[in-house]
Amino acid sequence: MSFLNRLLLATFVGVVLAAGVHIAAILTAPRYAEQDAFGRIQPTLAAEHAQIISAPGGANTWLPMPDPAAAVAACAFNLSDGPARIAAKTGALFLSFSFHTKTGGVFFAVTDRAAVRGELEIVVMTARQLDEARAGEDVNEPSRDVRIVAPESRGFMIVRVVAPTSSLHAQAQQAAEAVSCTVDEQV
Amino acid sequence: MNVQPVLTKTPAPAFVRASSISSLPVTSRFNPTVLLIIYALLLALALGLGSAYLALKGDPPFGGVRIGPWQTWPKLGSPEADPYMRAIVAYGGDVPLATGEGLAVTARTDNEGRELDSGCSYRIGAVMPAARIWTLTLYDRDGRLPASGSARSSFTSSEIVRNTDNLFFLNLSRDLSAGNWLQLPPSGSFSLVLRLYDMAGAGGANLKAEDLPTIERLGCGS
């Protein structure tokens, strides 16, 4: 085999391996990203209220392309401490929750249309915690919690409150900050 | 019967050994094979990581929907997002609008496919899909809100002024304009993001070009 042929073969092998490297890099990027939303929100795990990550006006935020009309706040959760209970009082402003994990992306989202008597309350749990909660439940008095099962035990919740006018920015920010994120006592 | 293959194989190791011995002085001086292997591995790393990096900085390559000048990735905010979408979201530190929250559509070109340029002036109108509230935001080339202190960089459905037919027109230009107006950045390209919060219909699957506003270029240079 002449040197040129071997060079061509090596180039071909390199390109084929490059495809593998490319796929591996894309697949592992969410797991190893440190500056992703999960990594930035995780330090606020102990907070009992949602922490603003992008205030209305869109200034001073790490969130790319922020919506200047929206107040965006986040809560981290770790379900190994117990189910996470996210609760908000809804008002006239649009309010939505979305639930994310580090590598799985969004797993649930809900808007204030689902609110019951002005309150939107979601309990995030693992499949096992859901089974335990069901098993420990009083048959005559079933829980009214809206329960969702998270695919991973660690993740974060994003609340968005949209202000239709700039005069409502402060109100939107307050509504987002008032969202409580607590850990339920395990049964 | 079993003896036969063994017998025929005996010369082979000897041949290999002999050839490896005879090539030994050559490899000790210069071994193109080792160089070629290193070359192939370096090429794989450079091409693989380079292409992955480019992919992470760009738009998701698959699952995009083009509606007139607007582009959207309906699965970006859903559990069915593909690995490219997940990697791009993680790399950018982004939190995309979830499918249940609303839909974001992005425009980087006008109606005729020309890149949006802040040297030109544009008119956006006149209809919007049904949504509880929408916001239309202008970003500069780097995805930041334009730094203009006083001027607004976005309109919401409540702020925009509509005419008697419930249609709206929004002017984009660097110089002050009457009516609904957003100031363009001093130079470079820009992009527009329309966020439809609590939109009716499943993730914009039924959106058509005539439901979304058009982006008409009025003129360039001044």
Short mmCIF file of C-alpha atoms in Angstrom, two decimals:
data_model
loop_
_atom_site.label_atom_id
_atom_site.label_comp_id
_atom_site.label_asym_id
_atom_site.label_seq_id
_atom_site.Cartn_x
_atom_site.Cartn_y
_atom_site.Cartn_z
CA MET A 1 0.00 0.00 0.00
CA SER A 2 1.53 3.30 -1.02
CA PHE A 3 1.90 6.11 1.48
CA LEU A 4 -0.79 8.15 -0.25
CA ASN A 5 -3.28 5.32 0.07
CA ARG A 6 -2.45 4.89 3.72
CA LEU A 7 -2.88 8.62 4.27
CA LEU A 8 -6.28 8.45 2.60
CA LEU A 9 -7.21 5.47 4.76
CA ALA A 10 -6.07 7.30 7.90
CA THR A 11 -8.10 10.35 6.88
CA PHE A 12 -11.14 8.17 6.30
CA VAL A 13 -10.70 6.48 9.69
CA GLY A 14 -10.27 9.92 11.27
CA VAL A 15 -13.51 11.20 9.77
CA VAL A 16 -15.44 8.11 10.86
CA LEU A 17 -14.06 8.42 14.39
CA ALA A 18 -14.86 12.14 14.32
CA ALA A 19 -18.53 11.28 13.82
CA GLY A 20 -18.34 9.15 16.95
CA VAL A 21 -16.60 11.92 18.91
CA HIS A 22 -19.24 14.41 17.71
CA ILE A 23 -22.13 12.18 18.81
CA ALA A 24 -20.49 11.47 22.16
CA ALA A 25 -19.85 15.18 22.76
CA ILE A 26 -23.46 16.13 21.95
CA LEU A 27 -24.93 13.34 24.07
CA THR A 28 -22.77 14.10 27.10
CA ALA A 29 -22.95 17.91 26.87
CA PRO A 30 -26.02 18.25 29.15
CA ARG A 31 -24.45 15.99 31.77
CA TYR A 32 -21.14 17.83 31.92
CA ALA A 33 -22.29 21.41 31.30
CA GLU A 34 -21.50 23.46 34.39
CA GLN A 35 -22.84 26.82 33.32
CA ASP A 36 -26.25 25.41 32.43
CA ALA A 37 -29.44 26.51 34.14
CA PHE A 38 -29.31 23.54 36.55
CA GLY A 39 -25.78 24.39 37.65
CA ARG A 40 -26.64 28.02 38.22
CA ILE A 41 -29.88 27.34 40.08
CA GLN A 42 -28.59 24.49 42.25
CA PRO A 43 -26.88 26.79 44.82
CA THR A 44 -30.31 28.14 45.82
CA LEU A 45 -31.51 24.68 46.88
CA ALA A 46 -32.04 25.74 50.49
CA ALA A 47 -34.21 28.76 49.64
CA GLU A 48 -37.88 28.44 50.56
CA HIS A 49 -39.02 30.90 47.94
CA ALA A 50 -38.28 31.13 44.24
CA GLN A 51 -35.18 33.17 43.46
CA ILE A 52 -35.31 35.68 40.65
CA ILE A 53 -33.05 34.73 37.77
CA SER A 54 -34.31 37.32 35.30
CA ALA A 55 -36.11 40.38 36.59
CA PRO A 56 -38.55 42.26 34.35
CA GLY A 57 -36.60 44.60 32.11
CA GLY A 58 -34.19 41.83 31.25
CA ALA A 59 -31.08 43.43 32.78
CA ASN A 60 -28.35 41.57 34.69
CA THR A 61 -29.31 38.02 33.96
CA TRP A 62 -27.43 34.97 32.77
CA LEU A 63 -30.56 33.80 30.97
CA PRO A 64 -29.96 34.15 27.23
CA MET A 65 -32.44 36.29 25.32
CA PRO A 66 -34.53 37.27 28.35
CA ASP A 67 -38.07 38.46 27.86
CA PRO A 68 -38.12 42.00 29.32
CA ALA A 69 -41.83 41.64 30.13
CA ALA A 70 -41.38 38.49 32.19
CA ALA A 71 -40.18 37.91 35.71
CA VAL A 72 -38.44 34.55 35.80
CA ALA A 73 -37.64 32.88 39.09
CA ALA A 74 -36.38 29.43 39.96
CA CYS A 75 -36.35 26.85 42.73
CA ALA A 76 -34.02 23.90 42.85
CA PHE A 77 -35.31 20.66 44.30
CA ASN A 78 -33.73 17.46 45.48
CA LEU A 79 -36.35 14.79 45.95
CA SER A 80 -34.10 12.60 48.07
CA ASP A 81 -34.94 15.04 50.89
CA GLY A 82 -38.67 14.47 50.29
CA PRO A 83 -41.28 15.57 47.76
CA ALA A 84 -41.06 19.21 46.64
CA ARG A 85 -44.19 21.31 47.07
CA ILE A 86 -44.40 24.36 44.81
CA ALA A 87 -47.22 26.79 45.55
CA ALA A 88 -48.24 30.14 44.14
CA LYS A 89 -51.13 32.50 44.56
CA THR A 90 -52.37 33.47 41.14
CA GLY A 91 -53.66 36.86 40.18
CA ALA A 92 -54.43 38.78 37.04
CA LEU A 93 -50.95 38.29 35.61
CA PHE A 94 -50.01 35.29 33.52
CA LEU A 95 -48.10 32.80 35.66
CA SER A 96 -46.63 29.47 34.63
CA PHE A 97 -44.51 26.73 36.14
CA SER A 98 -42.18 24.48 34.22
CA PHE A 99 -40.21 21.60 35.69
CA HIS A 100 -36.80 20.56 34.43
CA THR A 101 -34.03 18.06 35.15
CA LYS A 102 -30.38 18.42 34.30
CA THR A 103 -30.20 15.99 31.41
CA GLY A 104 -33.86 15.29 30.62
CA GLY A 105 -35.05 18.81 29.83
CA VAL A 106 -38.62 19.82 30.57
CA PHE A 107 -40.83 17.16 32.10
CA PHE A 108 -43.94 19.14 33.04
CA ALA A 109 -45.43 22.58 32.61
CA VAL A 110 -48.62 24.19 33.78
CA THR A 111 -50.11 27.67 33.65
CA ASP A 112 -52.32 29.47 36.12
CA ARG A 113 -55.36 28.25 34.15
CA ALA A 114 -55.01 25.11 36.23
CA ALA A 115 -55.23 27.11 39.46
CA VAL A 116 -57.92 26.14 41.94
CA ARG A 117 -59.47 29.05 43.86
CA GLY A 118 -56.55 31.31 43.10
CA GLU A 119 -53.90 28.83 44.13
CA LEU A 120 -51.61 26.75 41.98
CA GLU A 121 -49.95 23.98 43.93
CA ILE A 122 -47.88 21.14 42.53
CA VAL A 123 -46.11 18.36 44.39
CA VAL A 124 -43.10 16.87 42.62
CA MET A 125 -42.15 13.39 43.72
CA THR A 126 -40.30 10.30 42.65
CA ALA A 127 -42.28 7.26 41.54
CA ARG A 128 -41.49 5.60 44.86
CA GLN A 129 -42.67 8.59 46.91
CA LEU A 130 -45.89 8.59 44.90
CA ASP A 131 -46.47 4.93 45.75
CA GLU A 132 -45.78 5.60 49.42
CA ALA A 133 -48.07 8.61 49.47
CA ARG A 134 -50.86 6.59 47.87
CA ALA A 135 -50.35 3.71 50.25
CA GLY A 136 -50.44 5.95 53.31
CA GLU A 137 -53.53 7.83 52.18
CA ASP A 138 -56.88 7.77 53.94
CA VAL A 139 -59.37 6.20 51.53
CA ASN A 140 -62.19 8.44 52.71
CA GLU A 141 -60.15 11.58 52.52
CA PRO A 142 -57.96 11.41 49.43
CA SER A 143 -55.31 14.05 49.00
CA ARG A 144 -56.13 16.92 46.68
CA ASP A 145 -52.50 17.48 45.76
CA VAL A 146 -51.62 17.62 42.12
CA ARG A 147 -48.77 15.14 42.00
CA ILE A 148 -46.25 14.80 39.23
CA VAL A 149 -43.47 12.27 38.98
CA ALA A 150 -40.00 13.56 38.16
CA PRO A 151 -37.72 11.38 36.01
CA GLU A 152 -34.69 12.28 38.16
CA SER A 153 -34.47 13.16 41.82
CA ARG A 154 -32.69 16.47 41.24
CA GLY A 155 -33.99 19.27 39.10
CA PHE A 156 -35.41 22.75 39.15
CA MET A 157 -38.66 24.61 38.68
CA ILE A 158 -39.04 27.82 36.71
CA VAL A 159 -41.85 30.28 37.34
CA ARG A 160 -42.65 32.92 34.75
CA VAL A 161 -44.89 35.87 35.46
CA VAL A 162 -45.57 38.15 32.52
CA ALA A 163 -46.37 41.83 33.01
CA PRO A 164 -48.50 43.28 30.23
CA THR A 165 -47.17 46.80 30.85
CA SER A 166 -44.00 48.15 32.39
CA SER A 167 -45.98 49.61 35.29
CA LEU A 168 -46.76 46.05 36.35
CA HIS A 169 -43.12 44.93 36.37
CA ALA A 170 -42.76 45.28 40.13
CA GLN A 171 -45.97 43.35 40.71
CA ALA A 172 -44.80 40.56 38.40
CA GLN A 173 -41.50 40.33 40.23
CA GLN A 174 -43.27 40.15 43.60
CA ALA A 175 -45.57 37.42 42.32
CA ALA A 176 -42.61 35.40 41.09
CA GLU A 177 -40.69 35.85 44.35
CA ALA A 178 -43.72 34.86 46.40
CA VAL A 179 -43.78 31.34 44.96
CA SER A 180 -42.92 28.99 47.79
CA CYS A 181 -40.85 25.85 47.36
CA THR A 182 -40.87 23.61 50.38
CA VAL A 183 -39.91 20.05 51.12
CA ASP A 184 -42.79 17.85 52.24
CA GLU A 185 -42.40 15.73 55.33
CA GLN A 186 -41.96 12.16 54.26
CA VAL A 187 -44.75 9.87 55.39
CA MET B 1 -7.51 -35.19 10.74
CA ASN B 2 -6.67 -32.83 13.54
CA VAL B 3 -2.99 -32.94 12.82
CA GLN B 4 -3.32 -31.51 9.35
CA PRO B 5 -4.16 -27.84 10.16
CA VAL B 6 -1.47 -27.67 12.76
CA LEU B 7 1.04 -28.84 10.26
CA THR B 8 -0.02 -26.35 7.62
CA LYS B 9 0.02 -23.50 10.10
CA THR B 10 3.53 -24.03 11.31
CA PRO B 11 5.25 -22.04 8.59
CA ALA B 12 3.02 -19.01 9.10
CA PRO B 13 4.32 -17.79 12.51
CA ALA B 14 7.79 -18.25 11.25
CA PHE B 15 6.99 -16.08 8.27
CA VAL B 16 5.49 -13.36 10.44
CA ARG B 17 8.41 -13.44 12.77
CA ALA B 18 10.84 -13.23 9.92
CA SER B 19 9.07 -10.29 8.33
CA SER B 20 8.77 -8.41 11.60
CA ILE B 21 12.43 -8.89 12.25
CA SER B 22 13.35 -7.74 8.80
CA SER B 23 11.20 -4.57 9.12
CA LEU B 24 12.50 -3.73 12.58
CA PRO B 25 15.46 -1.60 11.48
CA VAL B 26 13.08 0.42 9.27
CA THR B 27 10.51 1.12 12.02
CA SER B 28 13.15 2.21 14.47
CA ARG B 29 14.16 4.98 12.08
CA PHE B 30 10.79 6.17 10.78
CA ASN B 31 7.37 4.59 11.29
CA PRO B 32 4.70 6.15 9.11
CA THR B 33 2.02 3.88 10.58
CA VAL B 34 2.35 5.36 14.06
CA LEU B 35 2.27 8.85 12.61
CA LEU B 36 -0.79 7.99 10.56
CA ILE B 37 -2.59 6.60 13.61
CA ILE B 38 -1.80 9.75 15.58
CA TYR B 39 -2.93 11.81 12.61
CA ALA B 40 -6.22 9.88 12.40
CA LEU B 41 -6.89 10.29 16.13
CA LEU B 42 -6.08 14.00 16.12
CA LEU B 43 -8.24 14.47 13.06
CA ALA B 44 -11.10 12.63 14.81
CA LEU B 45 -10.77 14.79 17.93
CA ALA B 46 -10.46 18.07 16.05
CA LEU B 47 -13.30 17.37 13.62
CA GLY B 48 -15.55 15.76 16.22
CA LEU B 49 -15.15 18.38 18.93
CA GLY B 50 -15.05 21.25 16.44
CA SER B 51 -18.27 20.21 14.77
CA ALA B 52 -19.92 19.58 18.15
CA TYR B 53 -18.87 23.06 19.31
CA LEU B 54 -20.28 24.65 16.16
CA ALA B 55 -23.51 22.68 16.60
CA LEU B 56 -23.80 23.82 20.24
CA LYS B 57 -23.44 27.48 19.28
CA GLY B 58 -26.04 27.32 16.52
CA ASP B 59 -29.70 26.51 16.19
CA PRO B 60 -30.97 22.96 16.67
CA PRO B 61 -30.33 21.26 13.31
CA PHE B 62 -33.47 19.13 13.38
CA GLY B 63 -37.11 19.65 14.27
CA GLY B 64 -37.33 23.26 13.12
CA VAL B 65 -40.50 24.64 11.59
CA ARG B 66 -40.44 27.64 9.30
CA ILE B 67 -43.60 29.74 9.18
CA GLY B 68 -43.05 32.67 6.84
CA PRO B 69 -40.09 34.62 8.24
CA TRP B 70 -40.53 32.96 11.64
CA GLN B 71 -38.79 29.86 12.84
CA THR B 72 -39.60 27.67 15.80
CA TRP B 73 -38.63 24.35 17.35
CA PRO B 74 -41.89 22.98 18.78
CA LYS B 75 -40.17 20.12 20.61
CA LEU B 76 -37.54 22.34 22.25
CA GLY B 77 -39.64 22.77 25.38
CA SER B 78 -40.96 19.23 25.58
CA PRO B 79 -39.67 15.93 26.95
CA GLU B 80 -39.28 14.77 23.31
CA ALA B 81 -36.47 17.26 22.62
CA ASP B 82 -33.69 15.60 20.63
CA PRO B 83 -30.07 15.36 21.91
CA TYR B 84 -29.02 18.42 19.89
CA MET B 85 -31.75 20.54 21.47
CA ARG B 86 -30.81 19.35 24.96
CA ALA B 87 -27.12 19.98 24.36
CA ILE B 88 -27.76 23.45 22.94
CA VAL B 89 -30.06 24.38 25.82
CA ALA B 90 -27.52 23.14 28.38
CA TYR B 91 -24.57 24.83 26.68
CA GLY B 92 -26.36 28.17 26.44
CA GLY B 93 -27.70 27.98 30.00
CA ASP B 94 -31.12 28.50 28.51
CA VAL B 95 -34.55 27.62 29.85
CA PRO B 96 -36.81 27.37 26.81
CA LEU B 97 -40.52 28.01 27.07
CA ALA B 98 -42.17 24.67 27.79
CA THR B 99 -44.85 23.46 25.44
CA GLY B 100 -47.51 23.94 28.11
CA GLU B 101 -46.46 27.52 28.79
CA GLY B 102 -46.43 28.91 25.30
CA LEU B 103 -44.50 29.09 22.09
CA ALA B 104 -41.55 31.24 21.09
CA VAL B 105 -40.92 31.95 17.41
CA THR B 106 -37.76 33.68 16.16
CA ALA B 107 -37.20 35.78 13.05
CA ARG B 108 -33.77 36.55 11.64
CA THR B 109 -34.95 37.33 8.14
CA ASP B 110 -37.67 39.42 6.56
CA ASN B 111 -40.50 38.06 4.42
CA GLU B 112 -38.23 37.66 1.43
CA GLY B 113 -35.56 35.79 3.31
CA ARG B 114 -33.08 38.69 3.61
CA GLU B 115 -31.23 38.93 6.92
CA LEU B 116 -32.64 41.53 9.31
CA ASP B 117 -30.23 44.47 9.21
CA SER B 118 -30.35 47.45 11.53
CA GLY B 119 -29.36 49.67 8.61
CA CYS B 120 -32.83 49.11 7.16
CA SER B 121 -36.30 49.95 8.36
CA TYR B 122 -39.08 47.41 8.68
CA ARG B 123 -42.79 47.25 9.23
CA ILE B 124 -44.32 44.36 11.16
CA GLY B 125 -48.02 43.65 11.03
CA ALA B 126 -50.81 43.12 11.25
CA VAL B 127 -52.20 40.04 13.03
CA MET B 128 -51.21 37.80 15.89
CA PRO B 129 -52.28 34.26 16.78
CA ALA B 130 -54.66 33.92 19.69
CA ALA B 131 -52.74 33.90 22.96
CA ARG B 132 -53.41 35.09 26.46
CA ILE B 133 -50.54 37.55 26.20
CA TRP B 134 -47.75 37.93 23.66
CA THR B 135 -44.46 39.79 23.75
CA LEU B 136 -42.36 40.79 20.76
CA THR B 137 -38.74 41.48 21.66
CA LEU B 138 -35.81 42.78 19.66
CA TYR B 139 -32.30 41.44 20.29
CA ASP B 140 -29.01 42.53 18.82
CA ARG B 141 -26.60 40.26 16.95
CA ASP B 142 -25.32 38.72 20.18
CA GLY B 143 -28.78 37.96 21.55
CA ARG B 144 -28.75 40.83 24.03
CA LEU B 145 -31.38 43.47 24.53
CA PRO B 146 -30.25 46.64 22.76
CA ALA B 147 -28.47 48.90 25.21
CA SER B 148 -30.56 51.96 24.38
CA GLY B 149 -31.46 53.26 27.81
CA SER B 150 -34.71 55.06 27.28
CA ALA B 151 -36.18 53.35 24.26
CA ARG B 152 -38.11 50.15 24.71
CA SER B 153 -36.90 46.89 23.24
CA SER B 154 -40.18 45.03 23.32
CA PHE B 155 -43.91 45.33 22.93
CA THR B 156 -46.56 43.30 24.65
CA SER B 157 -50.06 42.64 23.43
CA SER B 158 -51.36 45.21 25.94
CA GLU B 159 -48.93 47.93 24.98
CA ILE B 160 -49.30 47.87 21.24
CA VAL B 161 -51.75 50.32 19.67
CA ARG B 162 -54.17 48.77 17.22
CA ASN B 163 -56.29 50.45 14.60
CA THR B 164 -60.08 50.26 14.40
CA ASP B 165 -59.92 46.96 12.51
CA ASN B 166 -57.94 45.47 15.41
CA LEU B 167 -54.83 45.31 13.24
CA PHE B 168 -51.48 46.65 14.36
CA PHE B 169 -48.38 47.95 12.64
CA LEU B 170 -45.00 48.15 14.32
CA ASN B 171 -42.14 50.13 12.81
CA LEU B 172 -38.53 49.13 13.32
CA SER B 173 -35.93 51.74 12.46
CA ARG B 174 -32.96 53.53 13.94
CA ASP B 175 -34.65 56.90 13.70
CA LEU B 176 -37.75 57.90 15.57
CA SER B 177 -40.95 56.88 13.89
CA ALA B 178 -44.61 57.60 14.61
CA GLY B 179 -46.92 54.97 16.05
CA ASN B 180 -45.66 51.69 17.45
CA TRP B 181 -41.91 51.91 17.15
CA LEU B 182 -38.88 49.95 18.28
CA GLN B 183 -35.43 51.41 17.87
CA LEU B 184 -32.92 49.22 16.03
CA PRO B 185 -29.37 48.80 17.36
CA PRO B 186 -26.72 51.13 15.86
CA SER B 187 -25.29 48.47 13.57
CA GLY B 188 -25.28 44.81 12.69
CA SER B 189 -27.97 42.25 12.26
CA PHE B 190 -30.71 41.72 14.79
CA SER B 191 -33.39 39.19 15.60
CA LEU B 192 -36.95 39.25 16.81
CA VAL B 193 -38.54 36.80 19.22
CA LEU B 194 -42.28 36.54 19.51
CA ARG B 195 -43.44 34.74 22.64
CA LEU B 196 -47.02 33.56 22.69
CA TYR B 197 -47.86 32.77 26.29
CA ASP B 198 -50.69 30.34 26.95
CA MET B 199 -51.33 29.94 23.30
CA ALA B 200 -54.40 28.16 22.05
CA GLY B 201 -53.62 24.95 20.17
CA ALA B 202 -51.01 22.31 20.80
CA GLY B 203 -47.58 23.87 20.59
CA GLY B 204 -48.31 25.87 17.47
CA ALA B 205 -48.77 22.75 15.38
CA ASN B 206 -51.55 24.44 13.42
CA LEU B 207 -49.86 27.81 12.96
CA LYS B 208 -49.87 29.10 9.41
CA ALA B 209 -47.91 31.96 7.90
CA GLU B 210 -51.03 34.12 7.67
CA ASP B 211 -51.62 33.80 11.42
CA LEU B 212 -48.27 35.38 12.23
CA PRO B 213 -47.22 38.96 11.49
CA THR B 214 -45.26 39.70 8.35
CA ILE B 215 -41.91 41.51 8.37
CA GLU B 216 -41.74 43.90 5.46
CA ARG B 217 -38.54 45.75 4.56
CA LEU B 218 -39.32 49.36 3.76
CA GLY B 219 -35.90 50.60 2.78
CA CYS B 220 -32.24 50.68 3.62
CA GLY B 221 -29.69 53.39 4.31
CA SER B 222 -30.44 56.88 5.44
#
